[in-house]
Short mmCIF file of C-alpha atoms in Angstrom, two decimals:
data_model
loop_
_atom_site.label_atom_id
_atom_site.label_comp_id
_atom_site.label_asym_id
_atom_site.label_seq_id
_atom_site.Cartn_x
_atom_site.Cartn_y
_atom_site.Cartn_z
CA MET A 1 15.73 69.10 83.95
CA MET A 2 17.15 72.65 84.16
CA GLY A 3 16.25 73.24 87.88
CA ASP A 4 12.80 72.22 87.43
CA GLU A 5 10.92 70.36 90.27
CA LYS A 6 11.19 66.33 90.57
CA VAL A 7 8.32 65.27 88.75
CA PRO A 8 6.17 62.75 91.00
CA ALA A 9 6.09 59.23 89.83
CA PHE A 10 3.13 57.96 87.96
CA ASN A 11 0.03 57.41 90.27
CA SER A 12 1.79 58.53 93.50
CA THR A 13 -1.40 59.74 94.50
CA GLY A 14 -3.40 56.66 93.87
CA ASP A 15 -6.24 58.45 91.79
CA GLU A 16 -4.07 58.50 88.26
CA PRO A 17 -5.74 55.81 85.63
CA MET A 18 -3.74 52.88 84.39
CA SER A 19 -2.70 53.33 80.71
CA TYR A 20 -2.35 50.55 78.21
CA ALA A 21 1.25 50.85 78.19
CA LEU A 22 1.82 50.30 81.56
CA TYR A 23 -0.95 47.23 81.37
CA PRO A 24 0.98 43.91 81.19
CA ASP A 25 -1.64 41.56 79.87
CA GLN A 26 -2.42 40.43 76.44
CA LYS A 27 0.83 42.22 74.70
CA THR A 28 0.86 39.49 72.00
CA TYR A 29 -2.51 40.77 70.37
CA PHE A 30 -1.20 44.52 70.64
CA TYR A 31 1.74 43.50 69.08
CA LEU A 32 0.03 41.75 66.28
CA HIS A 33 -2.39 44.33 65.67
CA VAL A 34 0.32 47.35 65.41
CA SER A 35 2.57 45.21 63.05
CA MET A 36 -0.57 44.35 60.75
CA MET A 37 -1.71 47.68 60.85
CA VAL A 38 1.87 49.19 59.96
CA ILE A 39 2.45 46.91 56.81
CA ALA A 40 -1.12 47.62 55.76
CA PHE A 41 -1.14 51.32 56.14
CA TRP A 42 2.36 52.58 56.19
CA ILE A 43 3.86 50.10 53.48
CA LEU A 44 1.43 48.57 51.28
CA MET A 45 -1.52 50.99 50.82
CA PRO A 46 0.87 54.33 50.24
CA ILE A 47 2.54 52.25 47.70
CA GLY A 48 -0.81 50.82 46.02
CA VAL A 49 -1.66 54.49 46.10
CA MET A 50 1.32 55.74 44.06
CA PHE A 51 0.86 52.77 41.61
CA GLY A 52 -2.86 53.83 41.23
CA ILE A 53 -1.45 57.47 40.45
CA ALA A 54 1.01 55.83 37.72
CA ARG A 55 -2.14 53.75 36.24
CA SER A 56 0.16 50.46 37.02
CA SER A 57 -1.11 47.07 36.66
CA LEU A 58 0.12 46.13 40.43
CA HIS A 59 -2.38 48.77 41.68
CA VAL A 60 -4.94 46.09 42.30
CA PRO A 61 -2.94 43.35 44.02
CA VAL A 62 -1.21 45.60 46.37
CA GLN A 63 -4.32 47.43 47.44
CA MET A 64 -5.80 43.95 47.98
CA ALA A 65 -3.08 42.79 50.10
CA ALA A 66 -3.03 45.87 52.03
CA PHE A 67 -6.98 45.22 52.70
CA GLY A 68 -6.10 41.70 53.72
CA PHE A 69 -3.55 42.76 56.32
CA ALA A 70 -5.55 45.40 57.52
CA MET A 71 -8.62 43.29 58.29
CA ALA A 72 -6.23 40.98 60.08
CA GLY A 73 -4.86 44.04 62.27
CA PHE A 74 -8.54 44.94 62.87
CA PHE A 75 -9.06 41.81 63.97
CA PHE A 76 -6.45 41.42 66.57
CA GLY A 77 -7.15 45.10 67.74
CA LYS A 78 -10.57 43.72 68.40
CA ILE A 79 -9.65 40.91 70.38
CA TYR A 80 -6.98 42.80 72.57
CA GLY A 81 -9.87 45.51 73.32
CA HIS A 82 -11.95 43.16 74.57
CA SER A 83 -9.25 41.08 76.73
CA THR A 84 -8.29 44.54 78.50
CA PRO A 85 -10.45 46.66 80.75
CA HIS A 86 -11.11 50.44 79.31
CA LEU A 87 -8.36 52.56 80.49
CA TYR A 88 -8.81 55.73 78.60
CA ALA A 89 -12.22 57.28 78.79
CA GLY A 90 -13.40 58.86 75.30
CA ASN A 91 -11.00 56.43 73.38
CA SER A 92 -10.87 58.38 70.14
CA HIS A 93 -8.60 55.88 68.70
CA HIS A 94 -11.54 53.02 68.80
CA SER A 95 -14.03 55.62 67.25
CA LEU A 96 -11.67 56.51 64.55
CA GLY A 97 -10.92 53.32 63.90
CA TRP A 98 -14.70 52.38 62.97
CA VAL A 99 -14.67 55.23 60.75
CA LEU A 100 -11.19 54.31 58.66
CA PHE A 101 -12.71 50.63 58.53
CA LEU A 102 -15.81 51.72 57.05
CA PHE A 103 -14.37 53.86 54.68
CA LEU A 104 -11.79 51.22 53.71
CA ILE A 105 -14.76 49.15 52.93
CA ALA A 106 -16.50 51.40 50.71
CA GLN A 107 -13.00 52.25 48.89
CA MET A 108 -12.49 48.61 48.13
CA ALA A 109 -15.82 48.29 47.10
CA VAL A 110 -15.92 51.03 44.55
CA GLY A 111 -12.62 50.05 43.47
CA VAL A 112 -13.26 46.36 42.72
CA VAL A 113 -16.72 46.98 41.08
CA ARG A 114 -14.81 49.79 38.57
CA LYS A 115 -12.18 47.29 38.24
CA ILE A 116 -14.58 44.27 37.10
CA ALA A 117 -16.60 46.58 35.73
CA ASN A 118 -14.10 47.65 33.40
CA ALA A 119 -12.56 44.00 32.75
CA VAL A 120 -16.05 43.19 31.65
CA ALA A 121 -16.49 46.05 29.37
CA ARG A 122 -13.03 45.52 27.80
CA SER A 123 -13.76 41.87 27.24
CA GLN A 124 -16.95 42.55 25.59
CA ASN A 125 -15.32 45.51 23.43
CA SER A 126 -12.84 42.94 22.14
CA TYR A 127 -15.42 40.68 21.44
CA ASP A 128 -17.13 43.15 19.46
CA ARG A 129 -14.06 44.10 17.40
CA LEU A 130 -13.96 40.60 16.89
CA GLU A 131 -17.24 40.44 15.27
CA SER A 132 -16.57 43.50 13.29
CA VAL A 133 -13.67 41.55 11.64
CA HIS A 134 -15.82 38.51 10.90
CA LEU A 135 -18.51 40.84 9.16
CA VAL A 136 -15.82 42.42 6.91
CA HIS A 137 -14.59 39.35 5.88
CA GLN A 138 -18.11 38.05 5.13
CA ARG A 139 -18.55 41.16 3.00
CA GLN A 140 -15.25 40.83 1.33
CA SER A 141 -15.91 36.84 0.45
CA SER A 142 -19.16 37.65 -0.84
CA ALA A 143 -18.07 40.56 -3.22
CA SER A 144 -15.07 38.53 -4.11
CA SER A 145 -17.67 35.63 -5.03
CA SER A 146 -19.59 37.79 -7.11
CA ALA A 147 -16.93 39.25 -9.23
CA SER A 148 -15.28 35.95 -10.11
CA THR A 149 -16.13 33.40 -12.88
CA SER A 150 -17.96 30.30 -12.58
CA SER A 151 -14.54 28.23 -13.02
CA ASP A 152 -12.89 30.25 -10.11
CA ARG A 153 -15.99 29.19 -8.20
CA HIS A 154 -15.43 25.89 -8.35
CA SER A 155 -11.73 26.21 -7.58
CA GLU A 156 -10.50 25.24 -4.01
CA ALA A 157 -7.87 27.69 -4.35
CA SER A 158 -9.90 30.52 -4.98
CA GLY A 159 -9.95 31.96 -1.57
CA GLU A 160 -9.46 31.05 2.39
CA THR A 161 -12.23 30.83 4.88
CA LEU A 162 -12.13 31.58 8.61
CA HIS A 163 -11.42 28.65 10.51
CA ASN A 164 -10.75 28.54 14.57
CA HIS A 165 -10.97 32.63 14.77
CA GLU A 166 -8.11 32.83 12.71
CA TYR A 167 -8.48 35.76 10.08
CA VAL A 168 -6.76 35.99 6.78
CA PHE A 169 -7.61 39.15 4.62
CA ASP A 170 -7.78 38.30 0.86
CA LYS A 171 -5.94 40.81 -1.48
CA PRO A 172 -7.69 43.16 -3.55
CA THR A 173 -8.27 42.39 -7.14
CA HIS A 174 -7.54 44.83 -9.88
CA ASN A 175 -10.97 45.75 -10.50
CA GLN A 176 -11.94 46.61 -6.84
CA ASN A 177 -13.05 50.34 -6.67
CA HIS A 178 -11.79 52.99 -3.99
CA GLU A 179 -14.51 52.32 -1.66
CA GLU A 180 -13.16 48.65 -1.59
CA GLU A 181 -9.55 50.12 -0.66
CA ASP A 182 -10.77 52.02 2.09
CA ASN A 183 -12.36 49.23 3.54
CA GLU A 184 -8.92 47.33 3.41
CA GLU A 185 -7.49 49.97 5.23
CA ASP A 186 -9.68 49.64 8.02
CA ASP A 187 -9.27 45.93 8.01
CA ASP A 188 -5.35 46.53 8.45
CA GLU A 189 -5.95 48.56 11.29
CA LEU A 190 -8.23 46.06 13.18
CA GLU A 191 -5.73 43.46 12.17
CA GLN A 192 -3.07 45.33 14.00
CA GLU A 193 -5.16 45.90 16.99
CA LEU A 194 -6.04 42.35 17.14
CA LEU A 195 -2.28 41.34 17.03
CA GLN A 196 -1.72 43.53 19.96
CA MET A 197 -4.34 42.04 22.04
CA GLU A 198 -3.12 38.35 21.28
CA HIS A 199 0.34 39.35 22.15
CA GLU A 200 -0.13 41.82 24.94
CA LYS A 201 0.12 39.89 28.20
CA PRO A 202 -3.27 40.63 30.17
CA SER A 203 -3.22 42.41 33.46
CA LEU A 204 -3.66 40.35 36.80
CA THR A 205 -7.40 41.76 36.71
CA MET A 206 -8.09 40.63 33.62
CA ARG A 207 -6.57 36.83 34.25
CA MET A 208 -8.50 36.72 37.04
CA PHE A 209 -11.94 37.93 34.95
CA ASN A 210 -10.94 35.41 32.10
CA ALA A 211 -10.60 32.69 34.53
CA VAL A 212 -14.26 33.06 36.37
CA SER A 213 -15.60 34.76 33.04
CA PRO A 214 -17.37 31.26 31.48
CA TYR A 215 -18.94 30.82 34.79
CA ILE A 216 -20.64 34.19 35.10
CA PRO A 217 -24.31 34.82 33.69
CA LYS A 218 -24.60 37.12 30.80
CA ILE A 219 -27.12 39.15 32.61
CA VAL A 220 -24.30 39.95 35.45
CA LYS A 221 -21.74 40.88 32.88
CA ASP A 222 -24.49 43.13 31.08
CA ALA A 223 -24.96 44.76 34.26
CA PHE A 224 -21.33 45.18 35.40
CA VAL A 225 -20.82 46.92 31.62
CA THR A 226 -23.89 49.12 32.34
CA LEU A 227 -22.33 50.02 35.87
CA ALA A 228 -19.18 50.86 34.15
CA TYR A 229 -20.09 53.13 31.63
CA ASN A 230 -23.09 54.93 33.21
CA PRO A 231 -22.39 58.71 34.46
CA PHE A 232 -22.45 58.13 37.86
CA THR A 233 -19.79 55.49 38.02
CA LYS A 234 -17.68 57.40 35.41
CA THR A 235 -17.99 60.77 37.63
CA VAL A 236 -18.74 60.33 41.08
CA CYS A 237 -17.37 56.85 41.89
CA ARG A 238 -13.95 57.63 39.94
CA HIS A 239 -13.61 61.06 41.77
CA TYR A 240 -14.33 59.39 45.13
CA HIS A 241 -12.24 56.55 44.66
CA GLN A 242 -9.02 58.92 43.77
CA ILE A 243 -9.92 61.72 46.47
CA MET A 244 -10.39 58.67 49.16
CA GLY A 245 -7.17 57.20 48.06
CA ARG A 246 -5.08 60.48 48.83
CA THR A 247 -7.08 61.28 51.84
CA PHE A 248 -6.25 58.02 53.38
CA VAL A 249 -2.69 59.14 53.85
CA ILE A 250 -4.14 62.02 56.41
CA LEU A 251 -6.66 59.42 57.61
CA ILE A 252 -3.93 57.05 58.77
CA PHE A 253 -1.58 59.85 60.20
CA VAL A 254 -4.33 61.07 62.48
CA GLN A 255 -5.32 57.43 63.77
CA THR A 256 -1.59 56.52 64.33
CA LEU A 257 -1.33 59.58 66.68
CA SER A 258 -4.60 59.01 68.05
CA GLY A 259 -3.25 54.97 68.79
CA LEU A 260 -0.17 56.75 70.36
CA VAL A 261 -2.03 59.28 72.71
CA VAL A 262 -4.33 56.51 73.95
CA TYR A 263 -1.82 53.77 74.43
CA HIS A 264 0.60 56.20 76.44
CA GLY A 265 -2.27 57.57 78.20
CA VAL A 266 -1.51 61.36 77.93
CA CYS A 267 -3.91 64.27 77.08
CA ARG A 268 -6.65 63.39 79.63
CA SER A 269 -9.31 65.48 80.70
CA TRP A 270 -8.80 69.34 80.10
CA ASP A 271 -5.47 68.84 78.77
CA LEU A 272 -7.22 67.26 75.54
CA PRO A 273 -8.03 70.58 73.44
CA GLY A 274 -4.18 71.71 74.05
CA CYS A 275 -3.07 68.42 72.87
CA ILE A 276 -5.21 68.20 69.70
CA ALA A 277 -4.25 71.97 68.64
CA HIS A 278 -0.52 70.87 68.80
CA LEU A 279 -1.18 67.82 67.06
CA ILE A 280 -3.24 69.56 64.40
CA LYS A 281 -1.00 72.47 64.07
CA GLY A 282 2.47 69.98 64.03
CA GLY A 283 0.56 68.03 61.56
CA ILE A 284 -0.46 70.81 59.31
CA PHE A 285 3.73 71.84 59.32
CA PHE A 286 4.70 68.12 58.90
CA PHE A 287 2.80 67.65 55.63
CA TYR A 288 3.88 70.91 54.61
CA GLY A 289 7.29 69.74 54.77
CA ILE A 290 6.62 66.70 53.00
CA ILE A 291 5.35 68.76 50.23
CA THR A 292 8.04 71.08 50.22
CA PHE A 293 10.75 67.81 49.88
CA SER A 294 8.17 66.21 47.15
CA ARG A 295 8.82 69.59 44.96
CA TYR A 296 12.12 69.43 45.39
CA ILE A 297 12.58 65.68 43.92
CA GLY A 298 10.28 66.94 40.95
CA ALA A 299 6.80 66.04 42.33
CA PHE A 300 3.84 68.37 40.66
CA ALA A 301 6.38 69.34 37.76
CA ASN A 302 3.70 68.98 35.42
CA ARG A 303 2.20 71.97 37.05
CA GLY A 304 4.93 74.01 37.40
CA TRP A 305 5.16 73.65 41.37
CA ALA A 306 8.42 71.89 40.95
CA TRP A 307 10.49 75.46 40.40
CA ASN A 308 10.50 74.90 37.04
CA ARG A 309 8.77 76.69 34.00
CA ILE A 310 6.17 75.30 31.89
CA ASP A 311 4.02 76.24 29.35
CA GLY A 312 0.27 75.55 29.91
CA GLY A 313 1.00 74.69 33.62
CA SER A 314 -1.57 75.34 36.16
CA ARG A 315 -3.46 78.73 36.53
CA PHE A 316 -2.07 79.59 39.88
CA SER A 317 1.12 79.16 41.71
CA PHE A 318 1.61 76.98 44.79
CA GLU A 319 2.18 80.23 46.94
CA MET A 320 -1.63 80.88 46.06
CA ILE A 321 -2.55 77.45 47.69
CA GLU A 322 -0.31 78.05 50.60
CA CYS A 323 -2.00 81.75 51.27
CA CYS A 324 -5.37 80.74 50.66
CA LEU A 325 -4.51 77.73 53.82
CA ILE A 326 -2.82 80.08 56.04
CA PHE A 327 -5.85 82.49 55.58
CA THR A 328 -8.50 79.70 56.00
CA TYR A 329 -6.58 78.20 59.23
CA GLY A 330 -6.41 81.69 60.58
CA ILE A 331 -9.83 82.89 60.14
CA THR A 332 -11.37 79.51 61.76
CA ASN A 333 -8.97 79.10 64.55
CA THR A 334 -9.12 82.86 65.81
CA TRP A 335 -12.57 81.79 67.23
CA LEU A 336 -11.66 78.26 68.46
CA GLU A 337 -8.53 79.30 70.50
CA HIS A 338 -10.86 79.52 73.67
CA ILE A 339 -11.66 76.09 74.57
CA GLY A 340 -11.43 75.03 78.29
CA GLN A 341 -12.68 74.38 81.53
CA ASP A 342 -12.27 77.81 82.41
CA PRO A 343 -14.58 80.71 81.01
CA GLU A 344 -12.20 83.47 81.66
CA TRP A 345 -9.58 84.08 78.99
CA THR A 346 -6.15 83.31 79.91
CA HIS A 347 -2.87 84.64 79.12
CA LYS A 348 -2.33 81.39 76.85
CA ASP A 349 -5.49 81.87 75.06
CA PHE A 350 -4.88 85.59 73.97
CA GLU A 351 -1.39 84.26 72.72
CA HIS A 352 -2.88 81.70 70.83
CA ALA A 353 -5.94 83.73 69.50
CA SER A 354 -3.31 86.17 68.32
CA LEU A 355 -1.33 83.82 66.53
CA ALA A 356 -4.22 82.63 64.29
CA PHE A 357 -5.33 86.35 64.07
CA MET A 358 -1.67 86.94 62.32
CA TRP A 359 -2.41 84.05 60.22
CA TRP A 360 -5.71 85.29 59.29
CA TRP A 361 -4.45 88.57 57.83
CA CYS A 362 -0.94 87.73 56.69
CA GLY A 363 -2.82 84.83 54.52
CA LEU A 364 -5.18 87.65 53.24
CA ILE A 365 -2.38 90.00 51.84
CA GLY A 366 -0.51 86.85 50.40
CA ILE A 367 -3.62 86.23 48.24
CA LEU A 368 -3.99 89.80 47.28
CA VAL A 369 -0.38 89.94 46.35
CA GLU A 370 -0.74 86.58 44.34
CA SER A 371 -3.98 87.25 42.69
CA ARG A 372 -3.59 88.00 38.73
CA ALA A 373 -6.71 89.49 38.40
CA LEU A 374 -5.83 92.16 40.93
CA ARG A 375 -2.38 92.52 38.87
CA ARG A 376 -4.22 92.89 35.69
CA LEU A 377 -6.78 95.39 37.09
CA LEU A 378 -3.69 97.54 38.46
CA GLU A 379 -2.01 97.38 35.14
CA ARG A 380 -4.65 98.68 33.33
CA THR A 381 -4.77 101.70 35.75
CA VAL A 382 -1.00 102.43 35.81
CA LEU A 383 -0.52 101.85 32.33
CA GLN A 384 -3.78 103.04 30.53
CA THR A 385 -4.24 99.75 29.14
CA PRO A 386 -7.28 99.73 26.71
CA LEU A 387 -10.50 97.76 27.87
CA ASP A 388 -10.81 95.91 24.57
CA ASN A 389 -7.02 94.39 24.98
CA PRO A 390 -7.06 90.68 25.32
CA ARG A 391 -6.50 89.39 29.02
CA HIS A 392 -3.28 87.92 28.38
CA GLU A 393 -0.37 86.94 30.82
CA SER A 394 2.62 84.78 30.97
CA GLN A 395 2.00 81.57 32.75
CA GLN A 396 4.64 81.94 35.58
CA THR A 397 3.89 78.65 37.31
CA TYR A 398 5.97 79.71 40.22
CA SER A 399 5.97 82.94 42.22
CA LEU A 400 8.40 85.06 44.78
CA ASN A 401 5.59 85.68 47.08
CA PRO A 402 7.38 86.23 50.36
CA PHE A 403 4.17 86.25 52.70
CA PRO A 404 4.17 82.29 53.18
CA ALA A 405 7.57 82.46 54.40
CA LEU A 406 7.34 85.65 56.52
CA THR A 407 4.10 83.96 58.44
CA VAL A 408 6.24 80.85 59.13
CA LEU A 409 8.93 82.97 60.44
CA MET A 410 7.17 85.13 62.71
CA THR A 411 5.25 81.92 63.91
CA GLY A 412 8.50 80.40 64.69
CA ILE A 413 9.97 83.43 66.47
CA SER A 414 6.76 83.90 68.30
CA MET A 415 6.25 80.48 69.44
CA GLY A 416 10.06 80.46 70.40
CA ASN A 417 9.29 82.86 73.37
CA HIS A 418 5.88 81.44 74.14
CA HIS A 419 5.34 81.39 77.78
CA GLN A 420 5.67 77.92 79.56
CA GLU A 421 5.24 76.88 83.15
CA THR A 422 8.03 74.61 83.08
CA GLN A 423 11.75 75.23 81.85
CA TYR A 424 12.05 71.97 79.95
CA SER A 425 8.81 72.86 78.05
CA SER A 426 10.06 76.20 77.32
CA ASN A 427 13.46 74.78 75.89
CA VAL A 428 11.48 72.46 73.50
CA HIS A 429 9.22 75.37 72.33
CA PHE A 430 12.17 77.43 71.65
CA MET A 431 13.73 74.63 69.63
CA TRP A 432 10.79 74.17 67.27
CA GLY A 433 10.25 77.77 66.92
CA LEU A 434 13.95 78.08 65.87
CA LEU A 435 13.52 75.16 63.19
CA LEU A 436 10.40 76.72 61.75
CA SER A 437 12.16 80.16 61.60
CA LEU A 438 15.41 78.52 59.91
CA ALA A 439 13.08 76.86 57.09
CA ALA A 440 11.40 80.19 56.40
CA VAL A 441 14.96 81.44 55.88
CA CYS A 442 15.58 78.49 53.62
CA ARG A 443 12.48 79.74 51.26
CA PHE A 444 13.62 83.52 51.39
CA VAL A 445 17.23 81.82 49.98
CA THR A 446 15.22 79.92 47.25
CA TYR A 447 13.57 83.30 46.35
CA LEU A 448 16.87 85.00 45.83
CA SER A 449 18.46 82.30 43.98
CA LEU A 450 15.40 82.07 41.55
CA TYR A 451 15.55 85.81 41.10
CA LYS A 452 18.93 85.94 40.00
CA ASN A 453 18.78 82.76 37.96
CA THR A 454 15.21 82.45 36.69
CA PRO A 455 14.22 78.75 35.40
CA ASN A 456 13.53 78.52 31.86
CA ASP A 457 12.70 75.08 31.05
CA ASN A 458 10.07 72.43 32.60
CA GLN A 459 12.88 70.37 34.33
CA PRO A 460 12.98 70.95 38.36
CA SER A 461 15.71 73.10 39.36
CA ARG A 462 15.74 71.51 42.69
CA PRO A 463 17.31 74.45 44.91
CA PRO A 464 19.03 73.12 48.18
CA SER A 465 17.67 75.49 50.11
CA GLU A 466 14.21 73.82 49.53
CA LEU A 467 15.69 70.45 50.74
CA ILE A 468 17.03 71.79 53.92
CA GLY A 469 13.74 73.90 54.35
CA ALA A 470 11.54 70.77 54.10
CA PHE A 471 14.17 68.72 56.54
CA LEU A 472 13.73 71.85 59.16
CA LEU A 473 10.01 72.05 58.71
CA ILE A 474 9.39 68.01 59.57
CA ALA A 475 11.64 68.35 62.64
CA GLY A 476 10.10 71.37 63.72
CA SER A 477 6.54 69.81 63.42
CA ILE A 478 7.59 66.69 65.17
CA LEU A 479 8.63 68.72 68.12
CA PHE A 480 5.75 70.90 67.83
CA MET A 481 3.25 67.82 68.12
CA ALA A 482 5.22 66.58 71.38
CA SER A 483 5.17 69.92 72.90
CA ASN A 484 1.70 69.54 74.37
CA ALA A 485 1.44 69.60 78.07
CA GLY A 486 0.37 65.97 78.40
CA THR A 487 3.21 64.73 76.25
CA MET A 488 5.92 66.76 78.00
CA LEU A 489 4.79 65.51 81.60
CA TRP A 490 5.50 61.99 79.87
CA LEU A 491 8.57 62.90 78.75
CA ARG A 492 9.78 64.41 82.36
CA ARG A 493 8.65 61.35 83.96
CA ASN A 494 10.53 58.79 81.72
CA ASN A 495 13.85 61.40 82.21
CA VAL A 496 14.06 62.28 78.21
CA ASP A 497 16.26 65.32 78.18
CA SER A 498 16.10 68.07 75.51
CA MET A 499 19.21 66.51 73.89
CA PHE A 500 17.91 63.03 73.56
CA MET A 501 14.70 64.39 72.19
CA MET A 502 16.43 66.45 69.58
CA ASN A 503 18.55 63.62 68.47
CA VAL A 504 15.56 61.18 67.94
CA CYS A 505 13.54 64.05 66.28
CA VAL A 506 16.33 64.60 63.62
CA ALA A 507 16.38 60.75 63.11
CA LEU A 508 12.50 60.48 62.71
CA THR A 509 12.82 63.37 60.21
CA ALA A 510 15.50 61.60 58.02
CA ILE A 511 13.30 58.43 58.09
CA THR A 512 10.63 60.58 56.78
CA LEU A 513 12.31 61.91 54.00
CA CYS A 514 13.75 58.51 53.08
CA TYR A 515 10.02 56.93 53.28
CA VAL A 516 8.84 59.86 50.86
CA ALA A 517 11.70 59.50 48.58
CA MET A 518 11.16 55.62 48.06
CA LEU A 519 7.22 56.24 47.51
CA GLN A 520 8.29 58.69 44.71
CA ILE A 521 11.01 56.27 43.61
CA LEU A 522 8.28 53.34 43.05
CA LYS A 523 5.96 55.86 41.39
CA ALA A 524 8.64 56.89 38.82
CA TRP A 525 9.76 53.36 38.40
CA SER A 526 5.85 52.23 37.94
CA GLU A 527 5.29 54.83 35.35
CA LYS A 528 8.50 53.88 33.40
CA ARG A 529 7.24 49.98 33.73
CA GLU A 530 4.06 50.93 32.06
CA ALA A 531 5.27 52.93 29.26
CA LYS A 532 7.68 50.10 28.60
CA LYS A 533 4.76 47.58 28.15
CA LYS A 534 2.86 50.00 26.19
CA GLN A 535 6.24 50.49 23.67
CA ARG A 536 6.39 46.72 23.59
CA PHE A 537 2.95 46.03 22.43
CA SER A 538 2.48 48.72 20.45
CA PRO A 539 1.92 47.95 16.56
CA SER A 540 4.90 49.08 14.57
#
């Protein structure tokens, strides 16, 4: 361990609490709990979210399956918790589990109600369209009957009637006026819609609703239709369902980290604030790396955030979002870095506070540089532009703002030299500081390549430097989260050297990138699937 003292074995003094990892009993319930939760929250639910974004008919069955596995995992978790003693004071995994459970119930309730209400409304809409066609036929039949002769009225072949909901339109006679011809064109459109509805295979939700629809009272159907089309459901519930579906990704990540912390018994007592700080900051870089990789493979291309240029894209660049997040994080964490048992400021407290202070002002200057309103103001001052000129600026949806990358570069250099009490911890800090710094350098390489070869179409340009930068960000974030004092002590006790830790970190990074790529592939596949269905059933 690079000359460090030998770490004492666990509970060598007799006053160190037991952890769930070392507790030998009831492991079957624990493994069932973990398996069910991984299937529900790390496999099925993210896939369901991607299907929901793609508006796929597979969204509902996948989310229902995720809900079932989650309930099973919650059940086995409760059994395991009641079968073992409480081995972690202030068990955050237990408290966050209840929060996640309540959010999941609310999310599923809102989603199911909206789906059922939309199914009822669609069925009612179809019925209304059938009624409209029936009324049109009746009007045409009566007009045809009044215009025909008495001998034609006695003829059985003078017209066809409606039997068993099969509608056939009469051909117009030569004495019909222009208004009747317009009515016939409307009838043709209704007929095409009905043919499309007849040949289109209903979604799973519609098939389930059609199966139970005869047993549902009309008053209940009317209530669901009212629920589907009132302003509250169409705005608040819809946005809640969409936002929570994406927020669950972060909640699942937080809950997984809390489970690892509680299970292994690290981050106890006054080590907890430092542990939380490392997990939050490392988690930010982790998702930053995932978003960087997603931009590389084409996500957000419709907004112009995939290193492409698109007309009518987002009103602000992704670099503006980065600068705003850096500024918000810095201005809040400047005042939260001194939280501990000792009221006196230590050397580490000053280091952490100064780092947040740096983020505060780097984020602010990045916002000022990125502001289009400020650029317009400066252009009017320098170029003497008339005040009555229209406020026009080309929609440049990517930016060459260097301050987000510069902030990450200086953070990596600073944290790589962060004072630590052991050489082992110093090595780990140096490694993830180096990784973050190299990720920032990759962003500068991207800027240089875009400056020389400006994107001129809406296709993602996919600069290779962004792919390397995403890899380095995720790898550095994993080491960042693991470099807290409690985890460092646990790693040293288990004789995990720096080389082994780095290899595992690289493997976890590659697994993360494969996971994100598979989700994006499933989203693209589901969008293609839905487009083919619409093309197949669209009227020719």
